[in-house]
Short mmCIF file of N, CA and C in Angstrom, two decimals:
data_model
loop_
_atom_site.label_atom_id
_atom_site.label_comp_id
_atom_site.label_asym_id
_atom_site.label_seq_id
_atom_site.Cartn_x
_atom_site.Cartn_y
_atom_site.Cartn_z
N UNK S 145 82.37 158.59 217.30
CA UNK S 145 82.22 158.95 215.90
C UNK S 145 80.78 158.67 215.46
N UNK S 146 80.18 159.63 214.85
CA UNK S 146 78.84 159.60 214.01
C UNK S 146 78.58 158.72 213.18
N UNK S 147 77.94 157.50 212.56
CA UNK S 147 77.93 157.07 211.77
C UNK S 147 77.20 158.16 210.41
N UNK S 148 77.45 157.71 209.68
CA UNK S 148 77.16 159.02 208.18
C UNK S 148 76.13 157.78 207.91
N UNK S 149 74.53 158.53 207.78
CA UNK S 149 73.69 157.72 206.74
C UNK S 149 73.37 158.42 205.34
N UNK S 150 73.23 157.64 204.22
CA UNK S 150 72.84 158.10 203.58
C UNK S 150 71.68 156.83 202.66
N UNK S 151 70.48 157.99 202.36
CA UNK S 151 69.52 157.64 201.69
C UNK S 151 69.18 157.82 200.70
N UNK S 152 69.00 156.50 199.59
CA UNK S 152 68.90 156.54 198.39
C UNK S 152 67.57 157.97 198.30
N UNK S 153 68.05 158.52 196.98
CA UNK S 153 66.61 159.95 196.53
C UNK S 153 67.04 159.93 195.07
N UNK S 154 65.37 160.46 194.73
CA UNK S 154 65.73 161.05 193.45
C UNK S 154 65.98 162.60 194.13
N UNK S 155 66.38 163.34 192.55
CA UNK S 155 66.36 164.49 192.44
C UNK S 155 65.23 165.64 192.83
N UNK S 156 66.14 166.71 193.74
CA UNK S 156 64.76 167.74 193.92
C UNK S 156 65.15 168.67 192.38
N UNK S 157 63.90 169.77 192.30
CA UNK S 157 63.17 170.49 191.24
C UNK S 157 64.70 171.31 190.86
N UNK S 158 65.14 171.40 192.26
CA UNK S 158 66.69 172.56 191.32
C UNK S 158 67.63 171.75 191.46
N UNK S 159 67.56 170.36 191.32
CA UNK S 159 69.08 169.20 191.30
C UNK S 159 68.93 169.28 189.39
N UNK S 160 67.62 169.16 188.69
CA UNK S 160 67.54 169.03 187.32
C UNK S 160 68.13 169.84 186.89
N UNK S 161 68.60 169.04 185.40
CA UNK S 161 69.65 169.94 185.05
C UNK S 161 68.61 169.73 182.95
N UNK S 162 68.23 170.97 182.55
CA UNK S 162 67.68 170.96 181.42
C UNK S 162 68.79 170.70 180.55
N UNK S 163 68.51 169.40 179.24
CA UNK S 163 69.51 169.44 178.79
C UNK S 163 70.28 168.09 178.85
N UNK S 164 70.09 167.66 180.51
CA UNK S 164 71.31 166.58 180.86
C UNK S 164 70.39 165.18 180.85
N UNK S 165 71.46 164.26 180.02
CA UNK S 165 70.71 162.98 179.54
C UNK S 165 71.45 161.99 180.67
N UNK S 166 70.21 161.67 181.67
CA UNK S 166 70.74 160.60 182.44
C UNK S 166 70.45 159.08 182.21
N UNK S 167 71.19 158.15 182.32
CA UNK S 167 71.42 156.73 181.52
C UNK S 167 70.78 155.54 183.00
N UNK S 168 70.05 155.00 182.83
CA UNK S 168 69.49 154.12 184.10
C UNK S 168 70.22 152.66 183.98
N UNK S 169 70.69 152.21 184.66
CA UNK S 169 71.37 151.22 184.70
C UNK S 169 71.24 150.54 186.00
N UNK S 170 71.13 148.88 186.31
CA UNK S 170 71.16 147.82 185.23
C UNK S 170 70.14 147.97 184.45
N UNK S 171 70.59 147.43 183.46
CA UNK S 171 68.71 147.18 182.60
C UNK S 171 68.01 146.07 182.88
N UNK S 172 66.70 145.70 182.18
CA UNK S 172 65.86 144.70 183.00
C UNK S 172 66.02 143.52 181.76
N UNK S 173 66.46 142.34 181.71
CA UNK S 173 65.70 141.28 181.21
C UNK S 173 64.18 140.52 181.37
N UNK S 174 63.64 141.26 180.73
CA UNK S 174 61.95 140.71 179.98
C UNK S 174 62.03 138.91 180.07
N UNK S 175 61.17 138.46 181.36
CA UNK S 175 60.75 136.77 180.99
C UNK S 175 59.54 136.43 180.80
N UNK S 176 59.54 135.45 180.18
CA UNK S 176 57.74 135.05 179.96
C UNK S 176 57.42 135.31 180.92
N UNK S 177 57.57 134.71 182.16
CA UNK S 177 56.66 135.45 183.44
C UNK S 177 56.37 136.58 183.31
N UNK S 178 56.76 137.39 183.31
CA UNK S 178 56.80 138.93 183.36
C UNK S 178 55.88 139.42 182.58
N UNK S 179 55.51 138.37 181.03
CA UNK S 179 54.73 139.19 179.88
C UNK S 179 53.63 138.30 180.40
N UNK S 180 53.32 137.22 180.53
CA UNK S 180 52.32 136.24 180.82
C UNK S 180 51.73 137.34 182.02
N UNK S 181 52.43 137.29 183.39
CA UNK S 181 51.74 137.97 184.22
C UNK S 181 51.09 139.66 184.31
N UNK S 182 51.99 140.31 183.53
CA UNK S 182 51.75 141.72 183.78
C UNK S 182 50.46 141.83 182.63
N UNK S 183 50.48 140.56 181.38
CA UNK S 183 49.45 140.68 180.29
C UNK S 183 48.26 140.04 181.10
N UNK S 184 48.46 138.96 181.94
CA UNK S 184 46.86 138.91 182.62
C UNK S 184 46.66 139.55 183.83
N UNK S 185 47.53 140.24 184.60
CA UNK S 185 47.00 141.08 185.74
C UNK S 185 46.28 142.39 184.95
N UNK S 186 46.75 143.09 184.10
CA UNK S 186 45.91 143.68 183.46
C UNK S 186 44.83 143.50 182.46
N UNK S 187 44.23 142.32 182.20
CA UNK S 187 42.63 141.91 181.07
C UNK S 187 43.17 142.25 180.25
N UNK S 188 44.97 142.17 179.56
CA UNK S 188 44.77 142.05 177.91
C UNK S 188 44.88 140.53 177.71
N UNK S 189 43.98 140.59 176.72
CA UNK S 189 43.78 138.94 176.29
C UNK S 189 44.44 138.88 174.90
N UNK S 190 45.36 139.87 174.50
CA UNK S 190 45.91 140.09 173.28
C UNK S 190 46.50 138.75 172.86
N UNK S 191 46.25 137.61 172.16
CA UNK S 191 46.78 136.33 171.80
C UNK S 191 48.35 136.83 171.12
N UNK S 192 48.86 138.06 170.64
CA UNK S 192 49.89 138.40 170.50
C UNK S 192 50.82 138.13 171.93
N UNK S 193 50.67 138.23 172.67
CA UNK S 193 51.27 138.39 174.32
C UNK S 193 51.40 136.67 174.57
N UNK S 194 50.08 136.03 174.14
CA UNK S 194 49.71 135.52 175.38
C UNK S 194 49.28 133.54 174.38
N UNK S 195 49.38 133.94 173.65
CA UNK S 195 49.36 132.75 172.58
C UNK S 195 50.46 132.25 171.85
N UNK S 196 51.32 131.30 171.85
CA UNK S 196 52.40 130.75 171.57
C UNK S 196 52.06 130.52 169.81
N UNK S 197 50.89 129.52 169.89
CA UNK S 197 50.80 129.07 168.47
C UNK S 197 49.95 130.00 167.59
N UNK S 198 49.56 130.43 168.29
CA UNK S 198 48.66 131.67 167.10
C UNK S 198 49.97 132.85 166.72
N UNK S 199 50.82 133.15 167.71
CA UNK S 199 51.77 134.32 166.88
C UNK S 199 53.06 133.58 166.56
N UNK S 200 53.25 132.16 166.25
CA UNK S 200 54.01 131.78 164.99
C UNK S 200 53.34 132.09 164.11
N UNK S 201 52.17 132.02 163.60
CA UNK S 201 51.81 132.42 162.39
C UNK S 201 51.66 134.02 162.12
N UNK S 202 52.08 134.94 163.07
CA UNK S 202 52.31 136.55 162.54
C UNK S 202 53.60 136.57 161.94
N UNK S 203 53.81 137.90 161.30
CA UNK S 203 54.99 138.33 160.76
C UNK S 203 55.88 138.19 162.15
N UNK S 204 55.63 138.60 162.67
CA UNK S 204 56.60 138.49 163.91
C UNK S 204 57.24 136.91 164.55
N UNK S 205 56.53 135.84 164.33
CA UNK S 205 56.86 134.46 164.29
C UNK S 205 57.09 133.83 165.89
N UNK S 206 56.54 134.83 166.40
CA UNK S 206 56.39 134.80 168.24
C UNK S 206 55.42 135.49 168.87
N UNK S 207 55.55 135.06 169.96
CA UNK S 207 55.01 136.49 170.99
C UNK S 207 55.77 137.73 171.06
N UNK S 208 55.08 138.82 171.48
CA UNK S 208 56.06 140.24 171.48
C UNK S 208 55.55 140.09 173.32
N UNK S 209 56.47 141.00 173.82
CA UNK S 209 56.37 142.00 175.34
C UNK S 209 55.29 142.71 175.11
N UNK S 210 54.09 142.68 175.95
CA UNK S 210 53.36 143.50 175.92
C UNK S 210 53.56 145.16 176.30
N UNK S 211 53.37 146.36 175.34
CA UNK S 211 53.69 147.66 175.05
C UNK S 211 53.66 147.96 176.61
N UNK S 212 52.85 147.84 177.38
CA UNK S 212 52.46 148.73 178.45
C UNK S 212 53.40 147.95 179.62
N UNK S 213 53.85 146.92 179.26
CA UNK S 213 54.73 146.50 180.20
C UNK S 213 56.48 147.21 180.21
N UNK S 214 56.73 147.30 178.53
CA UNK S 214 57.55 148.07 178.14
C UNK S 214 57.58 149.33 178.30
N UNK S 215 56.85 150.19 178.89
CA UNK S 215 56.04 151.59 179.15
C UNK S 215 56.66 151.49 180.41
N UNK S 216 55.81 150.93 181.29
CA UNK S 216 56.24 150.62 182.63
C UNK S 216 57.62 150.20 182.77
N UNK S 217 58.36 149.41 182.20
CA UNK S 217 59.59 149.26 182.75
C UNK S 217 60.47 149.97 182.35
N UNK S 218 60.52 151.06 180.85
CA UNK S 218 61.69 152.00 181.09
C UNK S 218 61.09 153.25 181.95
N UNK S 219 59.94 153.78 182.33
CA UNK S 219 60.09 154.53 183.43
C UNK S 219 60.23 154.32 184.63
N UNK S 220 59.81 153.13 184.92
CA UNK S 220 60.52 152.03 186.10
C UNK S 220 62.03 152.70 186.35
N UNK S 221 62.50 152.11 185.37
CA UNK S 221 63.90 152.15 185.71
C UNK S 221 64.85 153.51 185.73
N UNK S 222 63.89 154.53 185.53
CA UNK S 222 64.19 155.76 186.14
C UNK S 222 64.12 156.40 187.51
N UNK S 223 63.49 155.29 188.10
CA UNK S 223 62.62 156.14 189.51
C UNK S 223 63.52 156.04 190.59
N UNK S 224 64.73 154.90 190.90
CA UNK S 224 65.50 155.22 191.39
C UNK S 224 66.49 156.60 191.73
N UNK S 225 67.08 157.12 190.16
CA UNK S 225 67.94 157.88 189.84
C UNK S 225 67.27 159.79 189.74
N UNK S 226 65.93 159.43 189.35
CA UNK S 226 65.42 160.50 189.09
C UNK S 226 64.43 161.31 190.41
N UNK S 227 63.45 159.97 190.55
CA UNK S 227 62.03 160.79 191.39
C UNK S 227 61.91 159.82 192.86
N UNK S 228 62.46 159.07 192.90
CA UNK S 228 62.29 158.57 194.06
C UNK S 228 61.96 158.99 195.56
N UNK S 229 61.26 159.44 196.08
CA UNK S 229 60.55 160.07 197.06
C UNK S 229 60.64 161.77 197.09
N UNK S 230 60.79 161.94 195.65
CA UNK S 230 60.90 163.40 195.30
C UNK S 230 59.97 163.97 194.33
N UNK S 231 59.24 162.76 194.23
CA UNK S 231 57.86 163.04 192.88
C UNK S 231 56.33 163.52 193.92
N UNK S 232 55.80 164.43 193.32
CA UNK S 232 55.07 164.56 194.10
C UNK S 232 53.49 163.65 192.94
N UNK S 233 53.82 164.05 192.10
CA UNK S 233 52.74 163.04 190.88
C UNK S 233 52.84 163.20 189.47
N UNK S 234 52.71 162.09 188.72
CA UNK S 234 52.61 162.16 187.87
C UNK S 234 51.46 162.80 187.04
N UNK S 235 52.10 163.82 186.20
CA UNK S 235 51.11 164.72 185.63
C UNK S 235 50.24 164.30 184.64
N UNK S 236 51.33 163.69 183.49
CA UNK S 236 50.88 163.47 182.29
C UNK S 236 51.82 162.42 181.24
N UNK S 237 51.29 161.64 180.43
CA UNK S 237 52.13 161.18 179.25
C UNK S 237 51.73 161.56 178.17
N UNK S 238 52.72 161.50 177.07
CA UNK S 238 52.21 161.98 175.81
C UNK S 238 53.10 161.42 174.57
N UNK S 239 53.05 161.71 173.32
CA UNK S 239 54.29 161.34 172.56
C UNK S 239 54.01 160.23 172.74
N UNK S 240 53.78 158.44 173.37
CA UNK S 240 54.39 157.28 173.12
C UNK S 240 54.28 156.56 172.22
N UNK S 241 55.30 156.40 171.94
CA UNK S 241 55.45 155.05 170.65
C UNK S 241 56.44 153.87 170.70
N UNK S 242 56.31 153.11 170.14
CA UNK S 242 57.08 151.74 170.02
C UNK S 242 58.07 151.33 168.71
N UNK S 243 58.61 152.20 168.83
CA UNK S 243 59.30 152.02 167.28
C UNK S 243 59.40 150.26 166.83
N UNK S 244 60.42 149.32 168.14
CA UNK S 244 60.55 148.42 167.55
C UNK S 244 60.16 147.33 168.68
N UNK S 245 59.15 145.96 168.10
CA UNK S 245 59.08 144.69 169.51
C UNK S 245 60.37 144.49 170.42
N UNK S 246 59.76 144.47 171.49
CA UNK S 246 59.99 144.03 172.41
C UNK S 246 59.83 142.73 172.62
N UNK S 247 60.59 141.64 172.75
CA UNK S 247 60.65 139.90 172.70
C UNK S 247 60.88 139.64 173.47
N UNK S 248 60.61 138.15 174.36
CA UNK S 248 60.84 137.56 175.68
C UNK S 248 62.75 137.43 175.06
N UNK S 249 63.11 137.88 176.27
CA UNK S 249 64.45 137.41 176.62
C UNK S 249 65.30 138.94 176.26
N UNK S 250 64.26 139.55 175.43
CA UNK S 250 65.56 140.93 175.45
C UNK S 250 65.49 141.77 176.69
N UNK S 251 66.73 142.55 177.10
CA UNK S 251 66.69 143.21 178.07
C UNK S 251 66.88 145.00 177.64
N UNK S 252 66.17 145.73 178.70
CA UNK S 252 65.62 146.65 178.29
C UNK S 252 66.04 147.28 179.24
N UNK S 253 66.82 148.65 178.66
CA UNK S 253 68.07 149.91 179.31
C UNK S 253 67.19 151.13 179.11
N UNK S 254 67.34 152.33 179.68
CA UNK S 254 66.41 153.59 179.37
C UNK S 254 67.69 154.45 179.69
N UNK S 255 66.77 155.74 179.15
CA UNK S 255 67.57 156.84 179.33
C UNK S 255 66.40 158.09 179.39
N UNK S 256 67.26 159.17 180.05
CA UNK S 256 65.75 160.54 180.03
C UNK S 256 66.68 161.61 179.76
N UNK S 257 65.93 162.01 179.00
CA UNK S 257 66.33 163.42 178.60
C UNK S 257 65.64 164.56 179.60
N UNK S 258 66.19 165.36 180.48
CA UNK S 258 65.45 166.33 180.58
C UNK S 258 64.81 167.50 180.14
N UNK S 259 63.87 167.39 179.79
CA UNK S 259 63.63 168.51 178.52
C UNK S 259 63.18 169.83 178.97
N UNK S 260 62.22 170.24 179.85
CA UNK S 260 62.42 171.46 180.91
C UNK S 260 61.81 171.25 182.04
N UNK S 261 62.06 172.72 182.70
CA UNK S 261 61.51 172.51 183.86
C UNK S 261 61.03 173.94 184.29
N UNK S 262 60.11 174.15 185.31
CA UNK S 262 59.80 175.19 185.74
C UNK S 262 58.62 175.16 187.02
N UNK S 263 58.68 175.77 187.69
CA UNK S 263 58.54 176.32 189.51
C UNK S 263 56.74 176.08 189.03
N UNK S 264 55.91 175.48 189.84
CA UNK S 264 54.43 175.79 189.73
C UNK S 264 53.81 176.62 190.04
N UNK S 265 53.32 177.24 189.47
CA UNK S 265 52.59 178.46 189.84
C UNK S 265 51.25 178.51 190.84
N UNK S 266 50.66 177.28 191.11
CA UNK S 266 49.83 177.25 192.03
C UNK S 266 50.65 176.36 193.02
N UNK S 267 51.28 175.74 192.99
CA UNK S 267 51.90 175.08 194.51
C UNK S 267 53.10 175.36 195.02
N UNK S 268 53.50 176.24 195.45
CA UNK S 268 54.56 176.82 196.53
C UNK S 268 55.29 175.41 196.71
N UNK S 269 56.49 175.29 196.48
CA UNK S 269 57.55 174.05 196.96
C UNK S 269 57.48 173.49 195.87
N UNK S 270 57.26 173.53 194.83
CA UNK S 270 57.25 171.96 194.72
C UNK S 270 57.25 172.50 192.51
N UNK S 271 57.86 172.16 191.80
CA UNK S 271 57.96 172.22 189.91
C UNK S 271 57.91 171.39 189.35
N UNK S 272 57.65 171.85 188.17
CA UNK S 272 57.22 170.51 187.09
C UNK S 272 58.31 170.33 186.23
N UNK S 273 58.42 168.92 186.01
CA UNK S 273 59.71 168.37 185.28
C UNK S 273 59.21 167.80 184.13
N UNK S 274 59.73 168.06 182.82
CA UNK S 274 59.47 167.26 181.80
C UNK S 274 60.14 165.94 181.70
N UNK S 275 60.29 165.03 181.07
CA UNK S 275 61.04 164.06 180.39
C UNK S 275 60.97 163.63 179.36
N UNK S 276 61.94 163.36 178.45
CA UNK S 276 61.62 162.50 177.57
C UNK S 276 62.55 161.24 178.06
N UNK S 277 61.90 159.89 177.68
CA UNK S 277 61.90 158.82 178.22
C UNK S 277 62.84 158.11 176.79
N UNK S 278 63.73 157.22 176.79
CA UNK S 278 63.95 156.51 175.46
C UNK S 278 64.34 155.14 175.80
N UNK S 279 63.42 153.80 175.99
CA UNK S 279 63.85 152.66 176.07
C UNK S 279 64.45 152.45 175.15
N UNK S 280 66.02 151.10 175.07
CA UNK S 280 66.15 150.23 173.84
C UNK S 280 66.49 149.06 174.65
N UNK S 281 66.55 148.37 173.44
CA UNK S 281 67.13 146.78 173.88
C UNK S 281 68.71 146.20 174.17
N UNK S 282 69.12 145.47 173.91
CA UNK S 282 70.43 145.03 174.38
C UNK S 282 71.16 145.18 173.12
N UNK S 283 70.48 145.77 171.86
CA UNK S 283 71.33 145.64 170.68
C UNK S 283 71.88 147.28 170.40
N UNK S 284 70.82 148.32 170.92
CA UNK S 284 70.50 149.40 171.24
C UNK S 284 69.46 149.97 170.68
N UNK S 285 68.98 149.34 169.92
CA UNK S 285 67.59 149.95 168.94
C UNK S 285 66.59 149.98 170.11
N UNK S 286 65.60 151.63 169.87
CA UNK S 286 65.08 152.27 170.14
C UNK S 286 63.51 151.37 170.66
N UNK S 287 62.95 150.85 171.42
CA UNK S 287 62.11 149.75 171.36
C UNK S 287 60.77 151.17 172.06
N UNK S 288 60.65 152.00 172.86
CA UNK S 288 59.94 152.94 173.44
C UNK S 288 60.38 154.12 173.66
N UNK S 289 59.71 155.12 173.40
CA UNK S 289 59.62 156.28 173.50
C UNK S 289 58.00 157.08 174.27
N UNK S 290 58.28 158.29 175.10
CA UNK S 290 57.56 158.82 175.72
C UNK S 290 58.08 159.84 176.35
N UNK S 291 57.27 160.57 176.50
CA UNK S 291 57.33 162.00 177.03
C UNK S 291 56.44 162.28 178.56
N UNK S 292 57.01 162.79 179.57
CA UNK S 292 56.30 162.60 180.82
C UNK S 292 56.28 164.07 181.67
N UNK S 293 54.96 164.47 182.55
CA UNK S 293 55.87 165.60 182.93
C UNK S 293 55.14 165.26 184.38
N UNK S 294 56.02 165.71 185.33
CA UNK S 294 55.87 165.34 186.80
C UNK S 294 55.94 166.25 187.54
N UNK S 295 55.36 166.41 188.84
CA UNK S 295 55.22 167.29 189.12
C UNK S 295 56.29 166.85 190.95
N UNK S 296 57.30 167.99 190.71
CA UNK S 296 58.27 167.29 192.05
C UNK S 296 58.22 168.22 193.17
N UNK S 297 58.79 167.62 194.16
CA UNK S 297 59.47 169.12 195.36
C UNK S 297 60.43 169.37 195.29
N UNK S 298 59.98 170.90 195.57
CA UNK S 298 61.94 171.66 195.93
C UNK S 298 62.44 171.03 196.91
N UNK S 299 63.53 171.32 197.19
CA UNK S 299 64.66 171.45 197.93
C UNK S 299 64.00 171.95 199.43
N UNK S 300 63.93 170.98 200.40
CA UNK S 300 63.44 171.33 201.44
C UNK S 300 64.43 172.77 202.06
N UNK S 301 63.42 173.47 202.70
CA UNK S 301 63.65 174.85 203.05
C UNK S 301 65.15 174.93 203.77
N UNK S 302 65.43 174.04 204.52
CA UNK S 302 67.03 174.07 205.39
C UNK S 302 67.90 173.46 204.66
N UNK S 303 67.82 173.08 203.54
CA UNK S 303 68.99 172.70 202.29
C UNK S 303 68.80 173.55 201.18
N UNK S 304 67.86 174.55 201.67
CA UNK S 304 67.95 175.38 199.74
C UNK S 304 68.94 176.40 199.98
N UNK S 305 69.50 176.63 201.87
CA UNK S 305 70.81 178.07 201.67
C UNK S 305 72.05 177.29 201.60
#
């Protein structure tokens, strides 16, 4: 008997389905490590991130998650389900915003909308996928938003009959 393998993938260019809202699951719990490190591996010195006693005194009465970490982790948590060795590159972002902070200890769920898609006109194999991206938190409020468009492969030639 054969053993059957199978290997985790994202989606090829004609698995997308315009329209269909896929839900990424588990979500991630945000720890100070996580904001401490990802805020100094990248040179923000934002004392919002990264200063305990200076952002008790903001409206906010803490530190927040730094945005770009929140950026990164709800498209993170798409790449399993969606592009995972099926992306050929990322094209573009656009649209992002932060409706609401992101705080150490909340955990953070995404979802993508596929918004269209279509065949490239200069690269044979391979279409561009839109997304819209929608992080929230564990309460469900809306914490990131973004719009992405990627550029994937078809359906290798002996699985497209």
């Amino acid at each position: 008997m054969t053993e059957k393998r199978i290997e985790q993938r994202g989606l090829y260019f004609e698995e997308f389905e315009e329209g269909a809202v896929y839900l990424h699951r588990p979500g991630r719990t945000v720890t100070e490590a996580d904001n401490v490190l990802f805020t100094t591996l990248t040179m923000n010195t934002q004392a919002l991130h990264l200063d305990a006693a200076w952002s008790a005194g903001t409206e906010f009465g803490e530190r927040l998650v730094n945005s770009m970490f929140t950026l990164s982790t709800i498209v993170g948590l798409s790449v399993a389900q969606l592009t995972m060795g099926t992306i050929v590159a990322n094209l573009g972002f656009s649209d992002i915003s932060f409706p609401a902070p992101v705080r150490i200890g909340d955990t953070l769920y995404a979802e993508t909308l596929i918004v269209s898609k279509r065949l490239s006109s200069s690269r044979p194999g391979q279409g561009i996928v839109q997304f819209a991206h929608t992080g929230r938190n564990q309460d469900g409020a809306v914490v990131a938003l973004a719009t992405r468009s990627t550029l994937v492969q078809c359906l290798p030639a002996a699985s497209a009959s």
